Structures are given as structure tokens and as C-alpha cells.
GROMACS .gro file of C-alpha atoms in nm:
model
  212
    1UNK     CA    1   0.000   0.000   0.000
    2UNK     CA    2   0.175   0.338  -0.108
    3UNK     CA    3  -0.088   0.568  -0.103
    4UNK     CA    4  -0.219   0.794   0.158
    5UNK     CA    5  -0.563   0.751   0.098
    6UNK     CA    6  -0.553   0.423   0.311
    7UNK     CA    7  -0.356   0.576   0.570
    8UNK     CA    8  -0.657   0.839   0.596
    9UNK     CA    9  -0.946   0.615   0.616
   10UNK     CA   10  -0.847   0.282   0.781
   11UNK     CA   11  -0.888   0.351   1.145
   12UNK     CA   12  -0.885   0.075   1.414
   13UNK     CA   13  -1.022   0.038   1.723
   14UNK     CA   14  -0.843  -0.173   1.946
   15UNK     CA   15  -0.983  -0.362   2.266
   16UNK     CA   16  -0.841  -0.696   2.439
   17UNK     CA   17  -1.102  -0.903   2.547
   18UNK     CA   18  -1.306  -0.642   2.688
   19UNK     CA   19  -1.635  -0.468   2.633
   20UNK     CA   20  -1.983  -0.608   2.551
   21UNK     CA   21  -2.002  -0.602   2.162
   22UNK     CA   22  -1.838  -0.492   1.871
   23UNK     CA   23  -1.870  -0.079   1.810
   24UNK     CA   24  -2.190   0.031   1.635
   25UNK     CA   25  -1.991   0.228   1.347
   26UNK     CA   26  -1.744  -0.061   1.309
   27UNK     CA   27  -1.785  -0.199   0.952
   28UNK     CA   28  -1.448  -0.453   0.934
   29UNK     CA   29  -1.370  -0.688   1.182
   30UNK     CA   30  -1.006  -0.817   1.210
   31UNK     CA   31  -0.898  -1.092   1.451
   32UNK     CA   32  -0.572  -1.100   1.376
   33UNK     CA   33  -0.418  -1.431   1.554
   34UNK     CA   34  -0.282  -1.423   1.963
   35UNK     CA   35  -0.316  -1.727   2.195
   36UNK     CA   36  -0.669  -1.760   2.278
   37UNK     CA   37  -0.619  -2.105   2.419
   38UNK     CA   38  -0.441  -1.914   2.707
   39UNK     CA   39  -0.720  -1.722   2.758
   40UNK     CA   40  -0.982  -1.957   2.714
   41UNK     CA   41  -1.196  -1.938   3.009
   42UNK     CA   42  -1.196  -1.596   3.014
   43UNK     CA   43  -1.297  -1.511   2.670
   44UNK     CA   44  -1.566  -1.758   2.710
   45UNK     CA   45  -1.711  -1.598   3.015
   46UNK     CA   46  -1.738  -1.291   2.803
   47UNK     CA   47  -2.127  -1.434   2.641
   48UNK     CA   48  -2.247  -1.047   2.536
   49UNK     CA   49  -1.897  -1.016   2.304
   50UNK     CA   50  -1.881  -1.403   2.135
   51UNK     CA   51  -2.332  -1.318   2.064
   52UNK     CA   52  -2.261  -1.030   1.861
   53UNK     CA   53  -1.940  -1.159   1.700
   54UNK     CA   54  -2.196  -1.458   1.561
   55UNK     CA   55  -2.420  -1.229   1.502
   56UNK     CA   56  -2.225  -0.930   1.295
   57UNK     CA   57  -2.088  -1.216   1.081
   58UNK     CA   58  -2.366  -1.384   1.042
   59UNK     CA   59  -2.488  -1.060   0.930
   60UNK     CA   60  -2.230  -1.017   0.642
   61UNK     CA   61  -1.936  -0.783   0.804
   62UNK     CA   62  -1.634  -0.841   0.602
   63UNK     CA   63  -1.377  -1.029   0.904
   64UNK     CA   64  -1.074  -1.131   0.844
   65UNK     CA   65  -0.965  -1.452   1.104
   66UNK     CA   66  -0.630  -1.538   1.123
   67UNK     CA   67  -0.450  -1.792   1.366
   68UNK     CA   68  -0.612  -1.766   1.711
   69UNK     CA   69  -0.841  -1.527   1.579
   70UNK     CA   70  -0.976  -1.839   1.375
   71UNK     CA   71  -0.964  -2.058   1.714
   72UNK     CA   72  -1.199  -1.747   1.821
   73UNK     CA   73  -1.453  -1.840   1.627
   74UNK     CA   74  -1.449  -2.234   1.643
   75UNK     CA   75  -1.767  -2.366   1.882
   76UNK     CA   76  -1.492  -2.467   2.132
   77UNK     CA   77  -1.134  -2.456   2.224
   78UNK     CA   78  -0.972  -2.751   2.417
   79UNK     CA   79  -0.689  -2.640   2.629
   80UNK     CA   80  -0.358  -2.844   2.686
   81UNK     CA   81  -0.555  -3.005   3.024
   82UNK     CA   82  -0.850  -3.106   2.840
   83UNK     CA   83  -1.111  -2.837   2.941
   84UNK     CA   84  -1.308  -2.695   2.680
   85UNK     CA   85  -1.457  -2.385   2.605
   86UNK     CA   86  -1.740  -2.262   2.443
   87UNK     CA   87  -1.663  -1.976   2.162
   88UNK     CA   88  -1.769  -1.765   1.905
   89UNK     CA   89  -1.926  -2.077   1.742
   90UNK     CA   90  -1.902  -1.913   1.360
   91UNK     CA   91  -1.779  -2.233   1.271
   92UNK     CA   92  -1.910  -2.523   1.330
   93UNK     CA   93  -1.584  -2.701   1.472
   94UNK     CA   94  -1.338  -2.724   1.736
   95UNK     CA   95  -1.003  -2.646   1.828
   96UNK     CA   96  -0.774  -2.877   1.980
   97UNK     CA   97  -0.398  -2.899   2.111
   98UNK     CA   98  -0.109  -3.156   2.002
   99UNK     CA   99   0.216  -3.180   2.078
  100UNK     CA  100   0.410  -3.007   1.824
  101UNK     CA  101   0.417  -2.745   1.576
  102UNK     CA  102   0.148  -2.776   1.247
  103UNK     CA  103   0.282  -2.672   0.928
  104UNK     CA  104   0.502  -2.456   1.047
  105UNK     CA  105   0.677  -2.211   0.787
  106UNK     CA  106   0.644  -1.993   0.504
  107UNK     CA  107   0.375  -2.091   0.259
  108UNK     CA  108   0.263  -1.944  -0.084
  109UNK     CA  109  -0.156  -1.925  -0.089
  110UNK     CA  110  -0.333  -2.037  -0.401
  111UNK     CA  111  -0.700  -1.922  -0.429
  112UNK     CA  112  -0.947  -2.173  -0.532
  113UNK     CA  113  -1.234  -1.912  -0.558
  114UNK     CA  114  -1.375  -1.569  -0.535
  115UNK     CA  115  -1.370  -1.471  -0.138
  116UNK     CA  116  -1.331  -1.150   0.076
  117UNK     CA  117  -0.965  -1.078   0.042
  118UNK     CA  118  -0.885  -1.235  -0.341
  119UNK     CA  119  -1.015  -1.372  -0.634
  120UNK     CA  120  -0.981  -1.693  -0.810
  121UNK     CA  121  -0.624  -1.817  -0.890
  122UNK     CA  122  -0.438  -1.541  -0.710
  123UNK     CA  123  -0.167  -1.616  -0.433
  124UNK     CA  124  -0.120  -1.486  -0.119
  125UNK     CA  125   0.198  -1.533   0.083
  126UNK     CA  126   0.157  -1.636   0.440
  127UNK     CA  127   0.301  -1.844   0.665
  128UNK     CA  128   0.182  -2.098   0.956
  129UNK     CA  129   0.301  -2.132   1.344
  130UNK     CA  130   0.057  -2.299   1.544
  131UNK     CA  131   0.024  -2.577   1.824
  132UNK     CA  132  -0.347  -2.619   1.825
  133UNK     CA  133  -0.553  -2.770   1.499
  134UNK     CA  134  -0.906  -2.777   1.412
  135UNK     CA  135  -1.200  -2.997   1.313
  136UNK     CA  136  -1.231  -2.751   1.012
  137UNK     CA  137  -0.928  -2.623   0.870
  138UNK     CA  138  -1.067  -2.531   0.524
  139UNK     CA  139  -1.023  -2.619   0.187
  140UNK     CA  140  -1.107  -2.276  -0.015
  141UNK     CA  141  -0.748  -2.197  -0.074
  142UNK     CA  142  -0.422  -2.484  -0.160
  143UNK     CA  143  -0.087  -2.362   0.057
  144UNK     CA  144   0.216  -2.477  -0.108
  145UNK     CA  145   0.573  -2.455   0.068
  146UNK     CA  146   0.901  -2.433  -0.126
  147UNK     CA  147   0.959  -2.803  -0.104
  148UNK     CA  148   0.659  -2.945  -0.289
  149UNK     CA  149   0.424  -3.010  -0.004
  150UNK     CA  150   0.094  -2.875   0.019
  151UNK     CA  151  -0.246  -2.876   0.218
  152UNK     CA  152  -0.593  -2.715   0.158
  153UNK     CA  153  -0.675  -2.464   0.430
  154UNK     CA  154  -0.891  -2.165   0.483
  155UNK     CA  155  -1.288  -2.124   0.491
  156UNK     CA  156  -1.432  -1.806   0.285
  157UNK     CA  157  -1.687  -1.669   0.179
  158UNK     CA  158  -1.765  -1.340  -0.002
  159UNK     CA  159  -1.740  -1.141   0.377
  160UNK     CA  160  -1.529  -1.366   0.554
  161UNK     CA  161  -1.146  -1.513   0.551
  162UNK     CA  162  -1.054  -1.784   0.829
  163UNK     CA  163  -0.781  -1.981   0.888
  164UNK     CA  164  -0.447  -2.059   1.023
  165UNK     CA  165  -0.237  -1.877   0.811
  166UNK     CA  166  -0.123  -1.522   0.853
  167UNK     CA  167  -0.118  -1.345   0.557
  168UNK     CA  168   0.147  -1.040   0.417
  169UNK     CA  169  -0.098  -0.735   0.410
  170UNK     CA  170  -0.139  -0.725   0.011
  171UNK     CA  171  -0.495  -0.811   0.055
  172UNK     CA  172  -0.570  -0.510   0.250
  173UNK     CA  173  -0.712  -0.309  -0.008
  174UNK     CA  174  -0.956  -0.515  -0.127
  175UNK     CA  175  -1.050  -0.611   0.244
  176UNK     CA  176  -1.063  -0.217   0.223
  177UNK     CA  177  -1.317  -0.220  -0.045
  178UNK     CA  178  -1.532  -0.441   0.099
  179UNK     CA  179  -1.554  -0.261   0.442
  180UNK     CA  180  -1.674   0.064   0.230
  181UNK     CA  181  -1.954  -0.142   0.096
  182UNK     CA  182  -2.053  -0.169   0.427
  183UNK     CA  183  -1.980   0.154   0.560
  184UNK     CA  184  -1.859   0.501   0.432
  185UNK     CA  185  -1.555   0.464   0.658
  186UNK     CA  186  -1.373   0.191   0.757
  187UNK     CA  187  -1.341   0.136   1.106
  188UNK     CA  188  -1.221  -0.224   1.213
  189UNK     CA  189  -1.285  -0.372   1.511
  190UNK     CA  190  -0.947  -0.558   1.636
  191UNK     CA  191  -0.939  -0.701   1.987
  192UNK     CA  192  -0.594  -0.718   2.077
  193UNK     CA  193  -0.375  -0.557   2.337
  194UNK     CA  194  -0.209  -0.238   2.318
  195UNK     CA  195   0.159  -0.403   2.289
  196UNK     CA  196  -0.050  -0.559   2.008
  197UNK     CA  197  -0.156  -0.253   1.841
  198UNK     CA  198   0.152  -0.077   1.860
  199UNK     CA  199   0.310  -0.360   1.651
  200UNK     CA  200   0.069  -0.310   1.407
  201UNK     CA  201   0.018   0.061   1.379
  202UNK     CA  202   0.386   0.076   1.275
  203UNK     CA  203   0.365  -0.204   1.049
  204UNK     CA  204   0.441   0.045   0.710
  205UNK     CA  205   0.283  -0.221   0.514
  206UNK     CA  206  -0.037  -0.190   0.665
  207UNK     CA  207   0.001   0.208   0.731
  208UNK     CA  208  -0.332   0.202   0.964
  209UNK     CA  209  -0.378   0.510   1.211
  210UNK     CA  210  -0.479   0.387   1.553
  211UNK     CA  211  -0.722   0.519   1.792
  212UNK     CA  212  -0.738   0.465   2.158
   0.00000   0.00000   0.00000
């Protein structure tokens, strides 16, 4: 992104597992990865926040769900002791831990149809770091590492992206796009912390301006 044009109307709102429900004048929701399995029982607790989540998706908000953000909105999350959690419940699946690193790496995207962030036969680089795995990984996109192997991953749809992989921010302004469809500003709804947020906000690929 080189122009200032995103700069001036991509504004996030940040929050870490905290509040009731998404903002009224949000039209974008990013949940951009963490370690929700750490913070299982608490985000669980929080009912008012994983309704409206179901229900602003449900509703057609264009989300992006990457990582743990994608664990977010699984119907449960096991942790490493076997307790399990009730979530977001988006998906129809659940999250669960193993004992070592899935996929890990650097992977090259493929997309097998239309969706929120691409079209059909672009690619996407991303890569994967994650303990936990899911009932419902995806199959909307084909990853491909360097050394031949490949997986499907991903569930889409024309307002939503989720799945393990992080993507590189090249999708952003179609995501963009889509929010203004919605809304004649952008303002995403990101729950993460502050350390979070400052990570991003000086991430010059994604240029966003923060507000607090």
C-alpha cells in the first residue's frame, strides 16, 4: 500500500477481550491471531462479546480470522488439560492442542475461488506457526511450501477469511473495499492488546492510524 488515501481512512479500534459487543460504526472486523487457548476461560465468560461476534458475521461484516483469531470463532477450544470452552461458534468445529508445531513455515496461498480478500487463482503469501488444529481447517485456498508439499486450508466466503495462516498485508485493499460497501468509513474492530496494536500501527505495510 503506497498511497495515503488508506492511511486516511483505515482507522482501528483496538480492545483486548473487553467490552460487551463490537462498536456500532465498526464496519471490518479483524482478529488478527494471539493465543486464545491461554485465555480460554476468560474469553468464554465474556457471552455479550462471542453473541454479537456470531451475530455481525452472520450478518455479512467483512472479518478477516487469522491464527487464534480463527480458534476465536471455532464452537470450542480444548486447552492443553483437556477443558473446553465454548466460543464464538461461527464455525461449526473445534479447536484442539497436540504436541508439536502444524505446518510450520512460510507458505505461498493459491485461491481456489472468489472470497473477501482475493479472487480466483491469485496467491497470497503467508506463513503458519501454530500448536493447536481444528475440526475444520478449510479447503477454499491450496498452501504450497518451497519443497513441494501442500495442504488445503482456509474457509471463505464473499465477507469472511478464516484460517491458520497469517497473511502479508497485500490483501488489505480489497478487504478495504469491501468494508466501504458496508460503511462510508472503515473502522475495524481488532481485539488485541495495546503491545499488540503498537506492533501493528507501525507495520508500514499496513500504514493504519490507531485510535485509543
Amino acid at each position: 500500500m503506497e498511497n495515503n488515501t488508506t492511511t486516511q481512512e483505515v482507522k482501528t479500534k483496538f480492545c483486548k477481550h473487553c467490552g460487551e459487543k463490537i462498536p456500532e460504526d465498526a464496519c471490518g472486523l479483524i482478529l488478527s491471531g494471539g493465543y486464545p487457548e491461554l485465555y480460554a476461560d476468560k474469553l468464554s465468560k465474556n457471552k455479550s462479546m462471542l453473541s454479537d461476534i456470531y451475530k455481525r458475521i452472520n450478518d455479512g461484516i467483512p472479518t478477516i480470522a487469522e491464527c487464534g483469531g480463527f480458534m476465536y470463532l471455532h464452537r470450542s477450544i480444548e486447552d492443553k488439560s483437556g477443558n473446553v470452552f465454548s466460543m464464538a461458534g461461527v464455525l461449526d468445529a473445534r479447536a484442539y492442542p497436540l504436541d508439536r508445531l502444524q505446518r510450520f513455515g512460510y507458505v505461498t496461498l493459491y485461491a481456489k475461488k472468489d472470497c473477501l480478500i482475493c479472487n480466483e487463482g491469485e496467491n497470497l503469501k503467508a506463513h503458519e506457526f501454530h500448536y493447536w488444529d481444528s475440526s475444520m481447517c478449510g479447503e477454499d485456498f491450496t498452501a504450497r511450501k518451497s519443497d513441494g508439499r501442500s495442504w488445503e486450508c482456509v474457509n471463505t466466503s464473499d465477507s469472511l477469511y478464516a484460517g491458520f495462516p497469517h497473511n502479508k498485508q497485500e490483501y488489505l485493499e480489497k478487504y478495504r473495499r469491501d468494508c466501504l460497501t458496508v460503511g462510508k468509513q472503515v473502522q475495524l474492530f481488532t481485539p488485541v492488546s495495546r503491545r499488540e496494536a503498537n506492533a501493528l500501527a507501525i507495520d508500514e505495510e499496513f500504514r493504519l492510524v490507531v485510535e485509543y
